[in-house]
Short mmCIF file of C-alpha atoms and ligand atoms in Angstrom, two decimals:
data_model
loop_
_atom_site.label_atom_id
_atom_site.label_comp_id
_atom_site.label_asym_id
_atom_site.label_seq_id
_atom_site.Cartn_x
_atom_site.Cartn_y
_atom_site.Cartn_z
CA UNK A 107 0.00 0.00 0.00
CA UNK A 108 1.20 3.46 -0.81
CA UNK A 109 -0.16 6.90 -0.15
CA UNK A 110 -2.38 8.19 -2.96
CA UNK A 111 -1.15 11.76 -3.47
CA UNK A 112 -4.59 12.85 -4.69
CA UNK A 113 -6.28 11.96 -1.38
CA UNK A 114 -3.86 13.17 1.25
CA UNK A 115 -5.69 14.63 4.28
CA UNK A 116 -5.34 18.41 4.25
CA UNK A 117 -5.28 18.71 8.02
CA UNK A 118 -3.68 16.14 10.33
CA UNK A 119 -3.85 16.59 14.09
CA UNK A 120 -1.69 14.52 16.45
CA UNK A 121 -1.83 13.68 20.15
CA UNK A 122 1.84 12.96 20.82
CA UNK A 123 1.47 10.44 23.65
CA UNK A 124 3.80 7.93 25.30
CA UNK A 125 6.93 9.94 26.05
CA UNK A 126 6.88 8.94 29.73
CA UNK A 127 6.43 5.23 28.97
CA UNK A 128 9.18 5.33 26.33
CA UNK A 129 11.55 6.75 28.95
CA UNK A 130 10.43 4.31 31.68
CA UNK A 131 11.05 1.34 29.38
CA UNK A 132 14.66 2.50 29.12
CA UNK A 133 15.12 3.23 32.83
CA UNK A 134 15.24 6.97 32.07
CA UNK A 135 13.44 9.91 33.61
CA UNK A 136 10.17 10.98 31.96
CA UNK A 137 11.76 14.19 30.70
CA UNK A 138 14.16 12.17 28.55
CA UNK A 139 11.06 10.91 26.73
CA UNK A 140 9.94 14.48 26.02
CA UNK A 141 13.43 15.29 24.73
CA UNK A 142 13.33 12.27 22.44
CA UNK A 143 9.93 13.50 21.21
CA UNK A 144 11.56 16.47 19.51
CA UNK A 145 13.19 14.33 16.82
CA UNK A 146 9.88 12.53 16.26
CA UNK A 147 8.14 15.86 15.82
CA UNK A 148 10.61 17.16 13.26
CA UNK A 149 10.62 13.91 11.29
CA UNK A 150 6.80 14.08 11.27
CA UNK A 151 6.83 17.72 10.09
CA UNK A 152 9.22 16.77 7.30
CA UNK A 153 7.10 13.73 6.35
CA UNK A 154 3.86 15.72 6.41
CA UNK A 155 5.36 18.38 4.19
CA UNK A 156 6.72 15.83 1.72
CA UNK A 157 3.34 14.05 1.51
CA UNK A 158 1.50 17.29 0.79
CA UNK A 159 -0.31 17.75 4.12
CA UNK A 160 -1.21 21.46 4.39
CA UNK A 161 -1.94 21.75 8.13
CA UNK A 162 -0.41 19.81 11.02
CA UNK A 163 -1.57 20.46 14.58
CA UNK A 164 0.24 18.90 17.55
CA UNK A 165 -0.76 18.78 21.22
CA UNK A 166 2.29 20.02 23.13
CA UNK A 167 0.78 21.01 26.48
CA UNK A 168 -2.82 20.74 27.62
CA UNK A 169 -4.74 22.82 30.16
CA UNK A 170 -4.77 19.62 32.26
CA UNK A 171 -0.98 19.16 32.08
CA UNK A 172 -0.58 21.77 34.86
CA UNK A 173 -1.63 18.95 37.22
CA UNK A 174 1.63 17.08 36.55
CA UNK A 175 4.47 17.22 39.13
CA UNK A 176 5.89 20.73 39.30
CA UNK A 177 9.33 19.64 38.02
CA UNK A 178 7.78 18.09 34.91
CA UNK A 179 5.65 21.20 34.24
CA UNK A 180 8.72 23.38 34.65
CA UNK A 181 10.65 21.11 32.30
CA UNK A 182 7.93 21.17 29.64
CA UNK A 183 7.68 24.98 29.73
CA UNK A 184 11.46 25.32 29.44
CA UNK A 185 11.64 22.64 26.78
CA UNK A 186 9.04 24.33 24.60
CA UNK A 187 10.96 27.57 24.96
CA UNK A 188 14.33 26.04 24.10
CA UNK A 189 12.83 24.12 21.19
CA UNK A 190 11.46 27.35 19.71
CA UNK A 191 14.73 29.15 20.28
CA UNK A 192 16.74 26.37 18.62
CA UNK A 193 14.37 25.44 15.81
CA UNK A 194 12.45 28.58 14.74
CA UNK A 195 14.94 29.46 11.99
CA UNK A 196 14.94 25.91 10.67
CA UNK A 197 11.13 25.91 10.46
CA UNK A 198 11.26 29.29 8.75
CA UNK A 199 13.82 27.99 6.23
CA UNK A 200 11.46 25.09 5.51
CA UNK A 201 8.75 27.64 4.65
CA UNK A 202 6.66 26.40 7.61
CA UNK A 203 4.15 28.84 9.09
CA UNK A 204 4.03 28.36 12.86
CA UNK A 205 0.97 29.23 14.91
CA UNK A 206 -0.01 28.61 18.51
CA UNK A 207 -3.45 27.82 19.80
CA UNK A 208 -4.25 27.91 23.48
CA UNK A 209 -4.79 30.27 26.39
CA UNK A 210 -1.98 32.80 26.78
CA UNK A 211 -2.82 33.29 30.46
CA UNK A 212 -0.66 34.30 33.39
CA UNK A 213 0.57 30.77 34.01
CA UNK A 214 2.52 30.85 30.74
CA UNK A 215 5.82 32.67 31.38
CA UNK A 216 5.98 36.07 29.64
CA UNK A 217 9.28 35.09 28.00
CA UNK A 218 7.64 32.10 26.36
CA UNK A 219 4.68 34.19 25.18
CA UNK A 220 7.12 36.68 23.60
CA UNK A 221 8.98 33.89 21.87
CA UNK A 222 5.71 32.39 20.62
CA UNK A 223 4.72 35.77 19.18
CA UNK A 224 8.17 36.25 17.60
CA UNK A 225 8.01 32.83 15.95
CA UNK A 226 4.50 33.48 14.65
CA UNK A 227 5.68 36.85 13.30
CA UNK A 228 8.85 35.43 11.71
CA UNK A 229 6.97 32.72 9.83
CA UNK A 230 3.71 34.61 9.18
CA UNK A 231 4.14 34.98 5.41
CA UNK A 232 5.40 31.44 4.75
CA UNK A 233 3.14 29.50 2.43
CA UNK A 234 4.27 25.92 3.08
CA UNK A 235 2.95 23.65 5.82
CA UNK A 236 1.12 25.36 8.69
CA UNK A 237 2.31 23.84 11.97
CA UNK A 238 -0.01 24.64 14.86
CA UNK A 239 1.27 23.96 18.31
CA UNK A 240 -1.49 23.52 20.87
CA UNK A 241 0.00 24.92 24.04
CA UNK A 242 -1.93 25.47 27.27
CA UNK A 243 -4.75 24.22 25.08
CA UNK A 244 -8.03 22.59 26.04
CA UNK A 245 -10.98 22.34 23.66
CA UNK A 246 -13.50 23.03 26.42
CA UNK A 247 -11.57 26.16 27.44
CA UNK A 248 -11.48 27.20 23.76
CA UNK A 249 -15.28 26.87 23.53
CA UNK A 250 -15.74 28.75 26.82
CA UNK A 251 -13.50 31.54 25.49
CA UNK A 252 -15.47 31.61 22.22
CA UNK A 253 -18.73 31.82 24.20
CA UNK A 254 -17.34 34.72 26.20
CA UNK A 255 -16.44 36.52 22.96
CA UNK A 256 -19.94 35.91 21.65
CA UNK A 257 -21.38 37.51 24.79
CA UNK A 258 -18.97 40.47 24.55
CA UNK A 259 -19.75 40.96 20.85
CA UNK A 260 -23.51 40.68 21.45
CA UNK A 261 -23.30 43.37 24.14
CA UNK A 262 -21.31 45.59 21.77
CA UNK A 263 -23.83 45.05 18.97
CA UNK A 264 -21.32 43.13 16.84
CA UNK A 265 -23.26 39.87 16.62
CA UNK A 266 -26.08 39.21 14.18
CA UNK A 267 -26.94 35.63 15.05
CA UNK A 268 -25.50 32.66 16.89
CA UNK A 269 -24.74 29.86 14.46
CA UNK A 270 -21.84 27.56 13.61
CA UNK A 271 -19.90 30.20 11.71
CA UNK A 272 -20.30 32.72 14.57
CA UNK A 273 -18.73 30.22 16.99
CA UNK A 274 -16.01 29.13 14.51
CA UNK A 275 -15.01 32.75 13.93
CA UNK A 276 -14.26 33.11 17.66
CA UNK A 277 -12.05 30.04 18.13
CA UNK A 278 -8.31 30.54 18.82
CA UNK A 279 -7.42 30.34 15.12
CA UNK A 280 -10.47 30.95 12.94
CA UNK A 281 -8.44 30.13 9.82
CA UNK A 282 -7.80 26.60 10.99
CA UNK A 283 -9.55 24.14 8.66
CA UNK A 284 -11.54 21.13 9.87
CA UNK A 285 -9.35 18.20 10.96
CA UNK A 286 -9.39 15.34 8.44
CA UNK A 287 -7.23 12.84 10.31
CA UNK A 288 -6.64 12.65 14.06
CA UNK A 289 -3.75 10.41 15.15
CA UNK A 290 -2.98 9.39 18.73
CA UNK A 291 0.14 7.43 19.54
CA UNK A 292 0.88 5.03 22.43
CA UNK A 293 -2.20 2.79 22.19
CA UNK A 294 -4.54 5.11 24.12
CA UNK A 295 -7.88 5.67 22.41
CA UNK A 296 -9.15 8.98 23.75
CA UNK A 297 -9.62 12.53 22.48
CA UNK A 298 -8.45 14.13 25.75
CA UNK A 299 -10.10 17.53 25.23
CA UNK A 300 -8.36 18.10 21.88
CA UNK A 301 -9.96 20.06 19.00
CA UNK A 302 -13.50 18.96 19.89
CA UNK A 303 -15.04 21.47 17.48
CA UNK A 304 -12.55 21.15 14.62
CA UNK A 305 -12.37 17.33 14.72
CA UNK A 306 -16.16 16.87 14.50
CA UNK A 307 -15.81 14.75 11.32
CA UNK A 308 -12.18 13.65 11.64
CA UNK A 309 -11.17 10.08 10.94
CA UNK A 310 -9.35 8.65 13.97
CA UNK A 311 -6.24 6.49 13.78
CA UNK A 312 -4.77 5.07 16.99
CA UNK A 313 -1.31 3.52 16.81
CA UNK A 314 0.63 1.60 19.47
CA UNK A 315 3.92 3.35 18.67
CA UNK A 316 5.14 5.53 21.54
CA UNK A 317 5.63 9.12 20.41
CA UNK A 318 9.48 9.18 20.44
CA UNK A 319 9.44 6.25 17.98
CA UNK A 320 6.99 7.98 15.62
CA UNK A 321 8.27 9.57 12.39
CA UNK A 322 7.38 10.57 8.84
CA UNK A 323 7.09 6.92 7.70
CA UNK A 324 4.66 6.16 10.54
CA UNK A 325 2.63 9.19 9.49
CA UNK A 326 2.50 7.83 5.93
CA UNK A 327 1.11 4.52 7.32
CA UNK A 328 -1.58 6.46 9.23
CA UNK A 329 -2.48 8.25 6.01
CA UNK A 330 -2.74 4.91 4.20
CA UNK A 331 -5.26 3.78 6.84
CA UNK A 332 -7.13 7.07 6.43
CA UNK A 333 -7.34 6.48 2.69
CA UNK A 334 -9.11 3.16 3.28
CA UNK A 335 -11.93 4.90 5.15
CA UNK A 336 -15.20 6.10 3.62
CA UNK A 337 -16.02 9.53 4.93
CA UNK A 338 -19.74 10.13 5.07
CA UNK A 339 -20.20 13.40 6.98
CA UNK A 340 -23.55 12.20 8.30
CA UNK A 341 -24.95 11.21 4.89
CA UNK A 342 -26.49 7.86 3.92
CA UNK A 343 -24.02 5.13 2.98
CA UNK A 344 -25.34 4.86 -0.56
CA UNK A 345 -24.81 8.53 -1.40
CA UNK A 346 -21.93 8.71 -3.90
CA UNK A 347 -18.96 10.69 -2.53
CA UNK A 348 -19.18 13.31 -5.27
CA UNK A 349 -22.82 14.11 -4.48
CA UNK A 350 -22.38 14.55 -0.74
CA UNK A 351 -22.94 17.85 0.94
CA UNK A 352 -19.94 18.96 3.02
CA UNK A 353 -20.63 19.42 6.74
CA UNK A 354 -21.56 22.99 7.79
CA UNK A 355 -18.54 25.20 7.45
CA UNK A 356 -16.28 22.51 5.94
CA UNK A 357 -13.73 23.96 3.55
CA UNK A 358 -14.75 27.38 4.78
CA UNK A 359 -12.03 29.61 6.20
CA UNK A 360 -13.86 29.87 9.52
CA UNK A 361 -13.83 26.22 10.60
C1 FPP B 458 2.60 13.06 26.26
O1 FPP B 458 3.39 11.98 26.73
C2 FPP B 458 3.42 14.15 25.82
C3 FPP B 458 3.40 15.42 26.34
C4 FPP B 458 2.53 15.85 27.43
C5 FPP B 458 4.30 16.46 25.84
C6 FPP B 458 4.46 16.50 24.37
C7 FPP B 458 5.78 17.12 24.07
C8 FPP B 458 6.65 16.66 23.16
C9 FPP B 458 6.39 15.53 22.28
C10 FPP B 458 7.95 17.33 23.03
C11 FPP B 458 8.22 17.90 21.70
C12 FPP B 458 7.24 18.83 21.21
C13 FPP B 458 7.05 20.15 21.51
C14 FPP B 458 6.13 20.97 20.67
C15 FPP B 458 7.70 20.84 22.63
P1 FPP B 458 3.19 11.53 28.24
O2 FPP B 458 4.14 12.30 29.07
O3 FPP B 458 1.76 11.69 28.65
O4 FPP B 458 3.58 10.02 28.16
P2 FPP B 458 2.97 8.83 29.03
O5 FPP B 458 1.51 8.75 28.68
O6 FPP B 458 3.75 7.65 28.57
O7 FPP B 458 3.20 9.15 30.47
#
């Protein structure tokens, strides 16, 4: 089986799971697993780009990850910062546009927020792969924040009606397209508060590989599995693909 270049998912989202277990299996500290995850991430970015994926969104730190031991939280914050510092130019040279989705609240160190904004600014006009890093991200928090914006806009007279596009326009990145393929590594089969709105019609692929062992070839295998699926978007099974209505907002810049 090979990837059909005509049916590559436009938007792939990944839950990079299993760093801790990878490290434990080797008698290492959990943080060594996160460090090893960097290489997996860059191989996956390279693979996604080569296959023609347009958008790749990875879950780097969730709103629930603050509950981890303080040393691990501190490590993850510092690691994200050092990764950006070390790799921003390389991503820029690869024509990757980097964006962050998540709450930029007071728990995120100001230095990291500045670096995030610099990286977004540096790569803003790139027209290759868009790499979104979900950081201090939770889908429920994103929907709460969108609801708050709806209320604020309604009070200010800036809201005509509440519908799907009104909500989509108030998500962290309104330009983010719907997720086509959602991959989770490490054998867990959960969504874990990730992209609940955007992944409404995503195909799910769960692989046993622990994140540090994932790479561009593994991504290609996930895409092969995706290409065996029949996406129906809520339609009847006997509706031919080419006569199906897209889901509300699909392919629209606001979902
Ligand atoms: C989940 O594994 C992974 C994380 C919470 C962090 C993800 C971070 C990276 C992959 C590092 C590189 C990427 C960026 C963008 C900094 P886990 O710790 O939950 O593993 P476990 O389930 O085996 O304990």
